[in-house]
Coordinates of C-alpha atoms in Angstrom, one line a residue:
X1 CA 89.9 225.3 66.2
X2 CA 86.2 225.3 66.8
X3 CA 85.6 224.6 63.1
X4 CA 87.7 221.6 63.3
X5 CA 86.5 220.3 66.1
X6 CA 83.0 220.4 64.5
X7 CA 84.2 218.7 61.5
X8 CA 85.8 216.4 63.1
X9 CA 82.5 215.0 65.1
X10 CA 80.6 215.5 61.9
X11 CA 83.0 212.8 60.4
X12 CA 82.3 210.4 62.9
X13 CA 78.9 210.3 62.9
X14 CA 78.9 209.5 58.8
X15 CA 80.9 206.9 59.3
X16 CA 79.3 205.2 62.6
X17 CA 75.7 205.3 60.0
X18 CA 77.4 204.3 56.7
X19 CA 79.4 201.3 58.2
X20 CA 78.0 198.0 57.3
X21 CA 80.0 196.7 59.4
X22 CA 78.0 195.7 62.7
X23 CA 79.0 196.7 66.5
X24 CA 80.0 194.4 68.8
X25 CA 78.1 194.1 72.1
X26 CA 79.3 192.6 75.1
X27 CA 76.3 190.4 76.5
X28 CA 75.7 191.0 80.1
X29 CA 76.5 187.6 82.0
X30 CA 73.4 185.8 83.0
X31 CA 72.6 185.3 86.4
X32 CA 72.9 181.6 87.6
X33 CA 72.0 180.0 91.4
X34 CA 74.6 177.4 92.5
X35 CA 73.6 174.0 93.3
X36 CA 74.0 173.0 97.1
X37 CA 76.3 170.5 98.0
X38 CA 74.5 166.9 99.7
X39 CA 74.6 167.9 103.4
X40 CA 75.2 164.0 104.0
X41 CA 77.2 161.6 101.8
X42 CA 77.1 157.6 102.5
X43 CA 79.2 154.5 101.0
X44 CA 77.4 151.2 100.9
X45 CA 79.1 148.0 101.3
X46 CA 77.4 144.9 100.7
X47 CA 78.0 141.3 99.0
X48 CA 78.1 141.3 95.3
X49 CA 75.4 138.2 95.4
X50 CA 72.2 137.5 96.8
X51 CA 71.2 134.0 97.9
X52 CA 67.4 132.5 98.8
X53 CA 67.2 131.6 102.5
X54 CA 70.8 133.5 103.7
X55 CA 70.6 137.1 105.2
X56 CA 71.9 139.7 102.8
X57 CA 73.5 142.1 105.1
X58 CA 74.6 145.5 104.3
X59 CA 76.8 147.9 105.8
X60 CA 76.0 152.0 105.2
X61 CA 78.6 154.3 106.6
X62 CA 78.3 157.9 106.6
X63 CA 81.3 159.9 105.0
X64 CA 80.1 163.3 105.8
X65 CA 77.5 163.3 108.5
X66 CA 76.5 167.3 109.0
X67 CA 73.0 166.9 110.2
X68 CA 70.4 163.9 111.8
X69 CA 68.8 162.7 108.4
X70 CA 66.6 159.9 107.3
X71 CA 67.7 157.4 104.9
X72 CA 66.0 154.9 102.9
X73 CA 67.8 151.3 102.2
X74 CA 65.8 149.8 98.6
X75 CA 66.5 146.3 97.5
X76 CA 64.5 145.9 94.0
X77 CA 64.6 143.7 91.2
X78 CA 65.7 144.8 88.0
X79 CA 62.5 144.1 86.2
X80 CA 60.3 145.6 89.3
X81 CA 58.3 142.9 90.1
X82 CA 59.4 142.9 93.7
X83 CA 61.4 145.3 96.4
X84 CA 61.7 145.5 100.1
X85 CA 62.9 148.4 102.0
X86 CA 64.0 149.7 105.2
X87 CA 64.3 153.0 106.8
X88 CA 66.6 154.4 109.1
X89 CA 67.5 157.7 110.6
X90 CA 71.0 158.4 111.3
X91 CA 71.8 160.9 113.4
X92 CA 75.1 163.2 113.4
X93 CA 76.5 161.0 116.2
X94 CA 76.0 158.3 114.7
X95 CA 78.5 157.0 111.3
X96 CA 77.2 153.9 110.3
X97 CA 74.0 151.1 110.2
X98 CA 74.3 147.8 109.9
X99 CA 71.4 145.9 108.8
X100 CA 70.1 142.6 106.5
X101 CA 67.2 142.0 104.5
X102 CA 65.4 138.5 104.8
X103 CA 65.7 137.1 101.7
X104 CA 63.5 134.0 102.3
X105 CA 60.8 135.9 99.6
X106 CA 62.3 136.5 96.7
X107 CA 61.1 135.2 93.5
X108 CA 62.6 132.7 91.3
X109 CA 61.9 135.1 88.0
X110 CA 63.9 137.8 89.6
X111 CA 67.4 137.3 88.0
X112 CA 68.9 140.8 89.1
X113 CA 68.6 143.1 92.1
X114 CA 69.6 147.0 93.0
X115 CA 70.5 148.3 96.1
X116 CA 69.9 151.9 96.9
X117 CA 70.9 154.2 99.8
X118 CA 68.7 157.4 99.5
X119 CA 68.7 160.4 101.8
X120 CA 67.1 164.1 101.2
X121 CA 70.1 165.0 98.9
X122 CA 72.2 162.1 98.0
X123 CA 72.0 158.9 96.4
X124 CA 73.9 155.6 95.6
X125 CA 73.5 152.7 94.1
X126 CA 75.0 149.2 93.1
X127 CA 73.5 146.2 91.3
X128 CA 73.5 142.3 93.1
X129 CA 73.3 139.2 91.3
X130 CA 70.9 136.9 92.5
X131 CA 71.8 133.5 92.5
X132 CA 68.6 130.9 93.0
X133 CA 71.1 127.5 93.2
X134 CA 71.0 126.3 96.8
X135 CA 73.4 124.0 96.3
X136 CA 76.0 122.0 94.2
X137 CA 76.9 118.4 93.8
X138 CA 79.9 116.4 92.0
X139 CA 80.2 112.9 91.6
X140 CA 84.0 110.9 91.9
X141 CA 85.1 107.2 91.0
X142 CA 87.5 105.1 92.1
X143 CA 89.4 105.4 88.9
X144 CA 88.7 106.0 85.3
X145 CA 89.3 103.0 83.1
X146 CA 87.3 100.0 84.3
X147 CA 87.5 96.2 83.2
X148 CA 84.5 93.9 82.8
X149 CA 83.3 92.1 85.9
X150 CA 84.7 94.7 88.2
X151 CA 83.1 96.7 90.7
X152 CA 82.4 100.9 90.6
X153 CA 82.6 102.8 93.1
X154 CA 81.6 106.5 93.3
X155 CA 81.1 109.1 95.5
X156 CA 79.0 111.7 95.4
X157 CA 79.3 115.3 97.3
X158 CA 77.1 118.2 98.3
X159 CA 77.7 121.7 99.5
X160 CA 75.7 124.5 99.8
X161 CA 76.4 128.0 98.6
X162 CA 79.1 128.7 101.2
X163 CA 80.9 125.2 101.2
X164 CA 79.5 123.6 103.8
X165 CA 77.7 120.0 103.6
X166 CA 74.6 120.3 102.4
X167 CA 72.2 116.8 102.6
X168 CA 69.7 117.8 99.9
X169 CA 66.2 118.2 100.3
X170 CA 64.7 117.1 97.3
X171 CA 64.6 113.5 96.3
X172 CA 68.0 112.1 94.6
X173 CA 68.2 109.8 91.9
X174 CA 71.1 108.1 90.6
X175 CA 71.4 106.2 87.3
X176 CA 73.7 104.3 85.7
X177 CA 73.8 104.0 81.8
X178 CA 76.1 101.8 79.1
X179 CA 77.3 103.5 75.5
X180 CA 73.9 102.7 73.9
X181 CA 72.2 104.5 76.7
X182 CA 70.6 101.3 78.1
X183 CA 69.9 101.9 81.6
X184 CA 71.8 99.3 83.7
X185 CA 71.2 100.6 87.3
X186 CA 69.1 102.7 89.0
X187 CA 68.8 104.5 93.0
X188 CA 66.0 106.4 93.9
X189 CA 65.6 108.9 97.1
X190 CA 69.6 108.2 97.7
X191 CA 70.2 109.7 101.2
X192 CA 72.9 111.5 101.7
X193 CA 75.1 112.5 105.8
X194 CA 76.9 115.0 105.9
X195 CA 77.0 115.6 102.6
X196 CA 78.0 112.8 101.1
X197 CA 76.7 109.5 99.7
X198 CA 78.6 106.4 98.3
X199 CA 77.8 103.4 96.4
X200 CA 78.9 101.0 94.1
X201 CA 78.1 98.8 90.8
X202 CA 78.9 95.7 89.6
X203 CA 79.6 95.6 86.2
X204 CA 78.7 92.3 84.0
X205 CA 81.0 90.2 82.7
X206 CA 80.1 90.6 79.0
X207 CA 79.5 94.3 78.9
X208 CA 79.3 96.9 76.5
X209 CA 82.8 98.1 75.8
X210 CA 82.9 102.2 76.0
X211 CA 82.2 104.9 77.8
X212 CA 79.6 104.6 80.4
X213 CA 77.9 107.4 82.2
X214 CA 76.2 108.2 86.1
X215 CA 73.7 110.9 86.0
X216 CA 72.4 112.6 89.4
X217 CA 69.2 114.3 89.5
X218 CA 69.0 116.4 92.6
X219 CA 66.7 119.4 91.6
X220 CA 63.8 120.2 89.0
X221 CA 65.0 123.3 88.6
X222 CA 68.7 122.7 87.9
X223 CA 70.3 120.6 84.9
X224 CA 71.9 117.1 85.9
X225 CA 75.2 115.6 86.7
X226 CA 76.9 113.9 84.9
X227 CA 80.2 111.6 85.2
X228 CA 82.0 109.3 83.0
X229 CA 84.3 106.5 83.1
X230 CA 85.7 103.9 80.2
X231 CA 85.2 100.3 80.4
X232 CA 87.4 98.0 78.2
X233 CA 89.5 95.1 77.7
X234 CA 92.8 94.9 78.6
X235 CA 95.1 93.7 75.8
X236 CA 98.2 92.6 76.5
X237 CA 101.4 92.3 73.9
X238 CA 101.6 89.2 72.1
X239 CA 105.3 89.2 72.8
X240 CA 108.2 92.0 74.3
X241 CA 111.9 92.3 73.0
X242 CA 114.1 94.4 75.0
X243 CA 117.8 95.4 75.1
X244 CA 120.2 94.6 78.0
X245 CA 123.7 96.6 77.7
X246 CA 126.1 97.9 80.6
X247 CA 125.9 101.6 81.1
X248 CA 129.7 101.9 81.2
X249 CA 132.1 100.2 79.3
X250 CA 136.3 100.7 79.6
X251 CA 138.0 101.5 76.4
X252 CA 140.7 98.8 77.3
X253 CA 138.4 96.0 76.5
X254 CA 137.5 97.4 72.9
X255 CA 134.4 95.0 73.6
X256 CA 131.0 95.8 74.2
X257 CA 128.1 93.3 75.3
X258 CA 124.7 93.2 74.1
X259 CA 121.9 90.7 75.1
X260 CA 118.6 90.7 73.2
X261 CA 115.8 89.5 75.5
X262 CA 112.6 87.9 73.5
X263 CA 110.0 86.1 74.3
X264 CA 106.0 85.5 74.0
X265 CA 103.7 86.9 76.7
X266 CA 103.2 83.0 78.0
X267 CA 106.5 83.2 78.8
X268 CA 108.0 80.9 76.0
X269 CA 110.9 81.7 73.5
X270 CA 110.6 83.5 70.3
X271 CA 112.3 83.0 67.2
X272 CA 112.5 85.7 65.1
X273 CA 115.0 88.3 63.4
X274 CA 116.6 91.0 65.6
X275 CA 118.2 94.1 63.7
X276 CA 121.2 95.9 65.5
X277 CA 122.3 99.5 65.0
X278 CA 125.0 101.3 66.7
X279 CA 125.3 105.3 65.9
X280 CA 128.6 107.1 67.3
X281 CA 129.0 110.8 66.1
X282 CA 127.9 109.6 62.8
X283 CA 129.3 106.4 62.4
X284 CA 126.6 103.6 62.0
X285 CA 127.4 99.8 62.6
X286 CA 124.1 97.4 61.8
X287 CA 123.8 93.6 62.3
X288 CA 120.6 91.4 61.6
X289 CA 121.1 88.9 64.6
X290 CA 118.7 85.3 64.6
X291 CA 116.9 84.7 68.2
X292 CA 116.0 81.2 68.9
X293 CA 116.3 81.7 72.8
X294 CA 115.0 83.7 75.3
X295 CA 118.5 85.6 76.1
X296 CA 120.7 85.7 72.7
X297 CA 124.2 87.4 73.9
X298 CA 126.7 88.8 70.9
X299 CA 130.0 91.3 71.2
X300 CA 130.4 94.1 69.2
X301 CA 134.2 95.4 68.3
X302 CA 134.0 99.6 68.9
X303 CA 136.8 99.9 68.4
X304 CA 137.2 98.1 64.9
X305 CA 134.1 98.4 63.8
X306 CA 133.0 102.0 64.5
X307 CA 136.8 103.1 64.1
X308 CA 137.0 104.7 68.1
X309 CA 140.8 105.1 68.1
X310 CA 140.9 107.7 70.9
X311 CA 140.5 106.5 74.9
X312 CA 138.6 109.6 75.7
X313 CA 134.7 109.8 76.9
X314 CA 132.3 108.6 73.7
X315 CA 128.7 107.8 74.0
X316 CA 127.3 105.1 71.4
X317 CA 123.7 104.4 70.9
X318 CA 122.2 101.4 70.6
X319 CA 118.7 100.4 68.5
X320 CA 116.6 97.3 68.6
X321 CA 114.1 96.5 66.0
X322 CA 112.6 92.9 66.1
X323 CA 110.1 91.4 64.2
X324 CA 108.1 88.5 65.1
X325 CA 107.6 86.3 61.8
X326 CA 104.4 84.6 62.7
X327 CA 102.4 87.9 63.3
X328 CA 104.7 90.7 61.3
X329 CA 104.7 92.6 64.5
X330 CA 107.7 95.0 65.0
X331 CA 109.0 95.6 68.5
X332 CA 111.7 98.6 69.1
X333 CA 114.2 99.3 72.3
X334 CA 116.7 101.8 72.5
X335 CA 119.8 102.4 75.0
X336 CA 123.2 104.3 75.6
X337 CA 126.3 103.0 76.6
X338 CA 129.2 105.3 77.5
X339 CA 132.7 104.4 76.6
X340 CA 135.0 105.6 79.7
X341 CA 139.1 105.7 79.7
X342 CA 139.1 103.7 83.1
X343 CA 138.8 100.0 84.2
X344 CA 138.3 100.7 87.7
X345 CA 136.1 103.0 90.1
X346 CA 138.4 104.1 93.4
X347 CA 136.5 106.2 96.0
X348 CA 137.9 108.0 99.0
X349 CA 136.3 107.9 102.4
X350 CA 137.6 110.5 105.3
X351 CA 136.8 113.0 107.6
X352 CA 136.2 116.5 106.4
X353 CA 137.5 118.2 109.5
X354 CA 140.3 117.7 111.7
X355 CA 142.2 119.2 114.3
X356 CA 146.3 120.5 113.3
X357 CA 148.8 117.9 114.6
X358 CA 146.5 114.9 115.0
X359 CA 146.2 112.0 113.3
X360 CA 143.6 111.2 110.4
X361 CA 142.3 107.9 108.9
X362 CA 141.0 107.3 105.7
X363 CA 139.8 104.5 103.4
X364 CA 140.4 103.5 99.8
X365 CA 137.9 101.3 97.4
X366 CA 138.4 100.3 94.3
X367 CA 135.3 98.8 92.3
X368 CA 134.6 97.7 88.8
X369 CA 132.4 99.1 86.5
X370 CA 129.8 96.9 87.6
X371 CA 130.1 97.8 91.7
X372 CA 132.1 94.4 92.2
X373 CA 135.3 94.7 94.6
X374 CA 138.1 95.2 92.5
X375 CA 141.2 93.4 94.6
X376 CA 145.0 93.8 94.3
X377 CA 144.5 97.4 92.9
X378 CA 147.9 99.6 93.7
X379 CA 146.2 103.0 94.4
X380 CA 148.7 106.3 95.2
X381 CA 147.9 109.2 98.0
X382 CA 148.8 112.5 97.3
X383 CA 148.2 114.6 100.2
X384 CA 148.2 118.5 99.2
X385 CA 150.2 117.7 96.0
X386 CA 152.4 115.5 97.5
X387 CA 153.0 111.6 97.2
X388 CA 152.9 109.8 100.6
X389 CA 152.0 106.4 100.0
X390 CA 150.9 103.7 97.9
X391 CA 148.1 101.4 99.1
X392 CA 147.3 97.7 97.8
X393 CA 143.6 97.0 98.2
X394 CA 142.4 93.2 99.6
X395 CA 140.8 90.9 98.3
X396 CA 137.4 93.1 100.0
X397 CA 138.9 96.2 97.4
X398 CA 139.7 98.2 100.2
X399 CA 142.3 99.5 102.6
X400 CA 143.4 102.3 104.9
X401 CA 145.6 104.4 106.5
X402 CA 146.5 107.3 108.4
X403 CA 148.3 110.4 108.4
X404 CA 150.0 112.8 111.2
X405 CA 148.8 116.1 110.3
X406 CA 151.1 119.7 111.1
X407 CA 150.1 121.8 113.9
X408 CA 150.3 124.8 111.3
X409 CA 148.2 122.9 108.3
X410 CA 144.3 124.3 108.7
X411 CA 143.4 122.7 105.0
X412 CA 143.9 119.2 103.4
X413 CA 143.5 117.8 99.8
X414 CA 143.9 113.9 99.7
X415 CA 143.9 112.3 96.3
X416 CA 143.4 108.8 95.3
X417 CA 144.7 107.3 91.9
X418 CA 145.8 104.2 90.0
X419 CA 146.7 103.4 86.8
X420 CA 143.8 102.0 85.6
X421 CA 141.3 104.2 87.9
X422 CA 139.4 107.3 87.8
X423 CA 140.8 109.7 90.2
X424 CA 139.0 111.0 93.6
X425 CA 139.3 113.3 96.0
X426 CA 138.6 114.6 99.4
X427 CA 138.8 117.5 101.2
X428 CA 139.7 118.2 105.0
X429 CA 139.5 121.4 106.6
X430 CA 140.4 122.4 110.9
X431 CA 137.8 125.5 110.8
X432 CA 134.4 124.8 112.4
X433 CA 135.7 122.0 114.3
X434 CA 134.0 120.7 117.4
X435 CA 136.8 121.1 120.5
X436 CA 137.0 117.6 122.4
X437 CA 135.6 119.9 125.7
X438 CA 132.5 121.9 125.1
X439 CA 128.8 121.0 125.1
X440 CA 127.5 117.3 125.1
X441 CA 124.0 116.7 124.7
X442 CA 122.6 113.1 126.4
X443 CA 118.7 111.8 126.0
X444 CA 117.3 111.7 129.1
X445 CA 114.3 109.9 128.2
X446 CA 114.0 106.2 126.5
X447 CA 111.6 105.5 123.7
X448 CA 110.6 108.9 122.9
X449 CA 107.2 109.1 121.4
X450 CA 104.7 112.0 120.0
X451 CA 102.9 114.2 122.4
X452 CA 104.9 113.3 125.1
X453 CA 107.5 115.5 126.6
X454 CA 111.4 114.6 125.6
X455 CA 113.8 115.6 128.0
X456 CA 117.6 116.0 127.0
X457 CA 120.8 116.8 129.5
X458 CA 122.9 119.4 128.3
X459 CA 126.5 119.8 129.8
X460 CA 129.3 122.1 128.9
X461 CA 133.0 122.3 129.7
X462 CA 132.9 125.6 131.9
X463 CA 130.0 127.4 133.7
X464 CA 128.2 130.0 131.1
X465 CA 125.0 131.9 131.3
X466 CA 123.0 130.4 128.1
X467 CA 123.2 128.3 125.1
X468 CA 120.9 128.3 121.9
X469 CA 119.7 125.1 120.3
X470 CA 117.0 124.6 117.0
X471 CA 115.9 121.1 115.9
X472 CA 115.3 120.2 112.2
X473 CA 113.4 117.0 111.1
X474 CA 113.4 116.2 107.6
X475 CA 115.2 119.3 106.5
X476 CA 112.9 121.6 108.2
X477 CA 113.1 123.7 111.0
X478 CA 110.7 123.0 113.6
X479 CA 111.8 124.2 117.3
X480 CA 114.4 126.8 118.5
X481 CA 115.1 128.3 121.7
X482 CA 117.6 129.7 124.2
X483 CA 118.5 127.6 126.9
X484 CA 119.2 129.6 130.4
X485 CA 121.4 127.3 132.9
X486 CA 119.5 128.5 136.1
X487 CA 116.2 128.1 134.7
X488 CA 115.2 125.8 137.3
X489 CA 116.0 128.6 140.3
X490 CA 117.9 126.2 142.1
X491 CA 120.6 127.9 143.9
X492 CA 122.6 124.8 144.1
X493 CA 122.5 123.8 140.6
X494 CA 125.6 123.0 138.8
X495 CA 125.7 125.8 136.3
X496 CA 127.5 123.5 133.8
X497 CA 124.8 121.5 133.4
X498 CA 121.0 121.7 132.7
X499 CA 117.9 120.0 131.7
X500 CA 115.4 121.1 128.8
X501 CA 112.6 119.4 127.0
X502 CA 111.2 119.7 123.4
X503 CA 107.6 118.1 122.7
X504 CA 107.7 116.8 119.4
X505 CA 104.4 116.3 117.2
X506 CA 104.0 114.2 114.3
X507 CA 106.1 116.8 112.3
X508 CA 109.3 115.7 114.3
X509 CA 108.9 112.4 112.5
X510 CA 111.0 109.6 111.7
X511 CA 113.9 111.6 113.5
X512 CA 114.6 114.9 115.2
X513 CA 118.4 116.4 115.1
X514 CA 119.1 118.8 118.1
X515 CA 121.8 121.1 117.2
X516 CA 123.0 123.0 120.2
X517 CA 125.8 125.5 120.1
X518 CA 127.6 128.8 122.5
X519 CA 130.2 131.1 121.8
X520 CA 133.0 131.7 124.8
X521 CA 133.8 135.2 124.5
X522 CA 137.0 135.0 126.6
X523 CA 138.2 132.1 124.5
X524 CA 136.9 133.5 121.5
X525 CA 135.9 129.5 120.8
X526 CA 132.6 128.4 119.1
X527 CA 131.6 125.2 120.8
X528 CA 128.4 123.1 119.3
X529 CA 127.2 119.7 119.2
X530 CA 124.5 117.9 118.0
X531 CA 122.1 114.7 119.1
X532 CA 120.1 112.8 117.0
X533 CA 116.2 111.4 118.5
X534 CA 114.7 108.6 116.8
X535 CA 110.7 108.0 116.8
X536 CA 110.1 104.2 115.9
X537 CA 106.1 104.4 116.9
X538 CA 104.4 104.2 113.7
X539 CA 103.9 107.2 112.3
X540 CA 100.1 108.5 112.2
X541 CA 98.3 109.2 109.0
X542 CA 97.4 112.7 108.5
X543 CA 97.4 115.4 105.9
X544 CA 99.1 118.9 106.0
X545 CA 98.2 121.4 102.8
X546 CA 99.8 124.4 102.2
X547 CA 98.8 127.0 99.6
X548 CA 101.2 129.4 98.2
X549 CA 100.6 132.4 95.8
X550 CA 103.1 133.2 93.1
X551 CA 104.5 135.8 94.8
X552 CA 106.1 133.7 97.8
X553 CA 103.8 135.7 100.0
X554 CA 101.6 133.2 101.6
X555 CA 98.2 135.0 100.8
X556 CA 95.9 132.5 99.0
X557 CA 93.7 135.5 97.6
X558 CA 95.4 135.7 94.1
X559 CA 94.5 137.5 90.6
X560 CA 92.9 135.2 87.7
X561 CA 95.4 133.4 85.7
X562 CA 98.1 133.6 88.4
X563 CA 99.9 130.6 89.2
X564 CA 100.0 128.8 92.7
X565 CA 101.7 126.4 94.6
X566 CA 100.3 123.8 97.0
X567 CA 102.6 121.4 99.4
X568 CA 100.6 118.1 100.2
X569 CA 102.6 116.7 103.6
X570 CA 101.6 112.8 104.3
X571 CA 102.2 109.1 105.4
X572 CA 104.2 107.5 103.3
X573 CA 102.1 105.5 100.2
X574 CA 98.9 107.6 101.2
X575 CA 96.2 108.5 99.0
X576 CA 95.1 112.4 98.6
X577 CA 91.9 113.3 96.5
X578 CA 91.9 117.0 95.4
X579 CA 89.0 118.5 94.5
X580 CA 88.9 122.3 93.1
X581 CA 85.6 124.2 93.3
X582 CA 84.9 127.4 92.0
X583 CA 83.6 129.7 95.2
X584 CA 82.0 132.3 92.5
X585 CA 79.6 130.1 91.4
X586 CA 80.1 127.1 93.9
X587 CA 80.0 125.3 91.0
X588 CA 83.0 122.2 90.6
X589 CA 85.1 123.1 87.6
X590 CA 86.7 119.9 88.4
X591 CA 84.0 117.2 88.7
X592 CA 86.5 114.7 88.4
X593 CA 89.1 115.2 91.6
X594 CA 92.8 114.5 91.3
X595 CA 94.3 111.6 93.0
X596 CA 97.6 111.8 94.1
X597 CA 99.5 108.9 95.3
X598 CA 102.3 109.7 98.0
X599 CA 105.2 108.0 97.0
X600 CA 108.7 107.6 99.7
X601 CA 110.8 108.0 96.3
X602 CA 109.4 111.4 95.3
X603 CA 109.1 113.0 98.3
X604 CA 111.8 112.1 100.5
X605 CA 113.5 114.3 97.6
X606 CA 111.8 117.3 98.6
X607 CA 112.5 116.4 102.5
X608 CA 108.9 116.2 103.2
X609 CA 108.3 112.1 103.9
X610 CA 110.2 109.9 106.3
X611 CA 109.4 106.1 105.8

């Protein structure tokens, strides 16, 4: 055994000394020293831009203050030519510092700055853009196209870097040049008042036509501002030609009247050839008409010429091509006509709410397709699919009748029909009716006006604690309230009467409808009424703007590329000027502000304006 053990040791020694494979030795890990964490951490908040003669305010907040420390705030130019610093000691009990730098001595050559806040063991910095521009200007003209000898009216607006009115300190020069760059007028040292200068120039009677230019120079360091407008002659057409056709024609007539109106600009008749083309679902009819008068009328048989054998609804397209033989000038026009299967229109006028058991009244009106009264037309009246009577309209095309409703009927459908008329229906419901004895409103104030208290008297058929009302003007809610009958603190006050008041401003114009209602729990009945308050005084001029983001939240801070909506409310026929200004650089991106004319027909559809 001893021999075997010695032999094994010898073999192991030989293997270790003769092996070519290196022996892996695990190295000792190096000795490292942990870096100390900063004792204090800071957050720096400041504007991203710095402007001359505007205080540059900074906000330093200590996120983790463990001990009192000194911090150094340095504002240095990127080219190293300028720096200014502040040293502040921030104690452990103080978590913030607010201060500002005087920017009056900043160099013009600097393009950017860096703000750095440093403590013993922590540093934070941020870039700052240097804006040397003190103000921006833009020019507005009263219109974009002028005729010779007209007066060009213009206004110049000046704002500072915070969009406030700014009167330029350096001389301002305004120059007018024609399309050949000839100087046609010049104003030196234009005096601004509250950031605005306005003037006008008379154009010559025979100017050079084309693009004219207003040039404004207000600073040696800034490029001039330009505004262009066009001067040109208005050339009227030598003659006009148009079609006159009815919008609807009954199929029973089979005739389509067509009138060609052609005349020279000076109202003299024109002689020429008019080509009329009528199309319907692939069918085409063409005819040349010789015109020698201002108006030429002829008829087309659309049943024979276009093959309309069905008395249904059809659409015809009528096209005109008129050529003046003197000048060989061509004028075109196009109209559309509907062929309908009836000769007259019948209209049913009725109430929409009825009380079961009461007598209802209704009126039928018959008219021709061009809106004239159609007398002596028999009209069948059907109520809830039952023929109840036949009325014949009078000389004015109207007829009236009544109908006794049943006590158990809650819904009525009235239909008026005749042989050569289109049918017309009316619907009546007993739901939501206003009881004859419920609540009543009475206007106390005579001739109500804006900005003055308007008193209203409310009376109920039985004592109640309170009622509600809301007021609308132009479809917009302007007021709402809960009115208590004991709000006057009068112990002898009638519990069924109360006087309340509204305080209208111009948004209540031209009239405000007040809806009052309450619910009787005992009788399980809903009572309501309404009162229309009309303001006859002239509506003062005003301007109300509402800007909304695409998310409908009302937040005007939106991301680039986001659509925003602007609602403009003003007196009818007002002219509103809008200018969009880029606040990042305070330079107008839209030098020609939009001019918006407030037309009654447009804004009344959107419930924005009254008369």
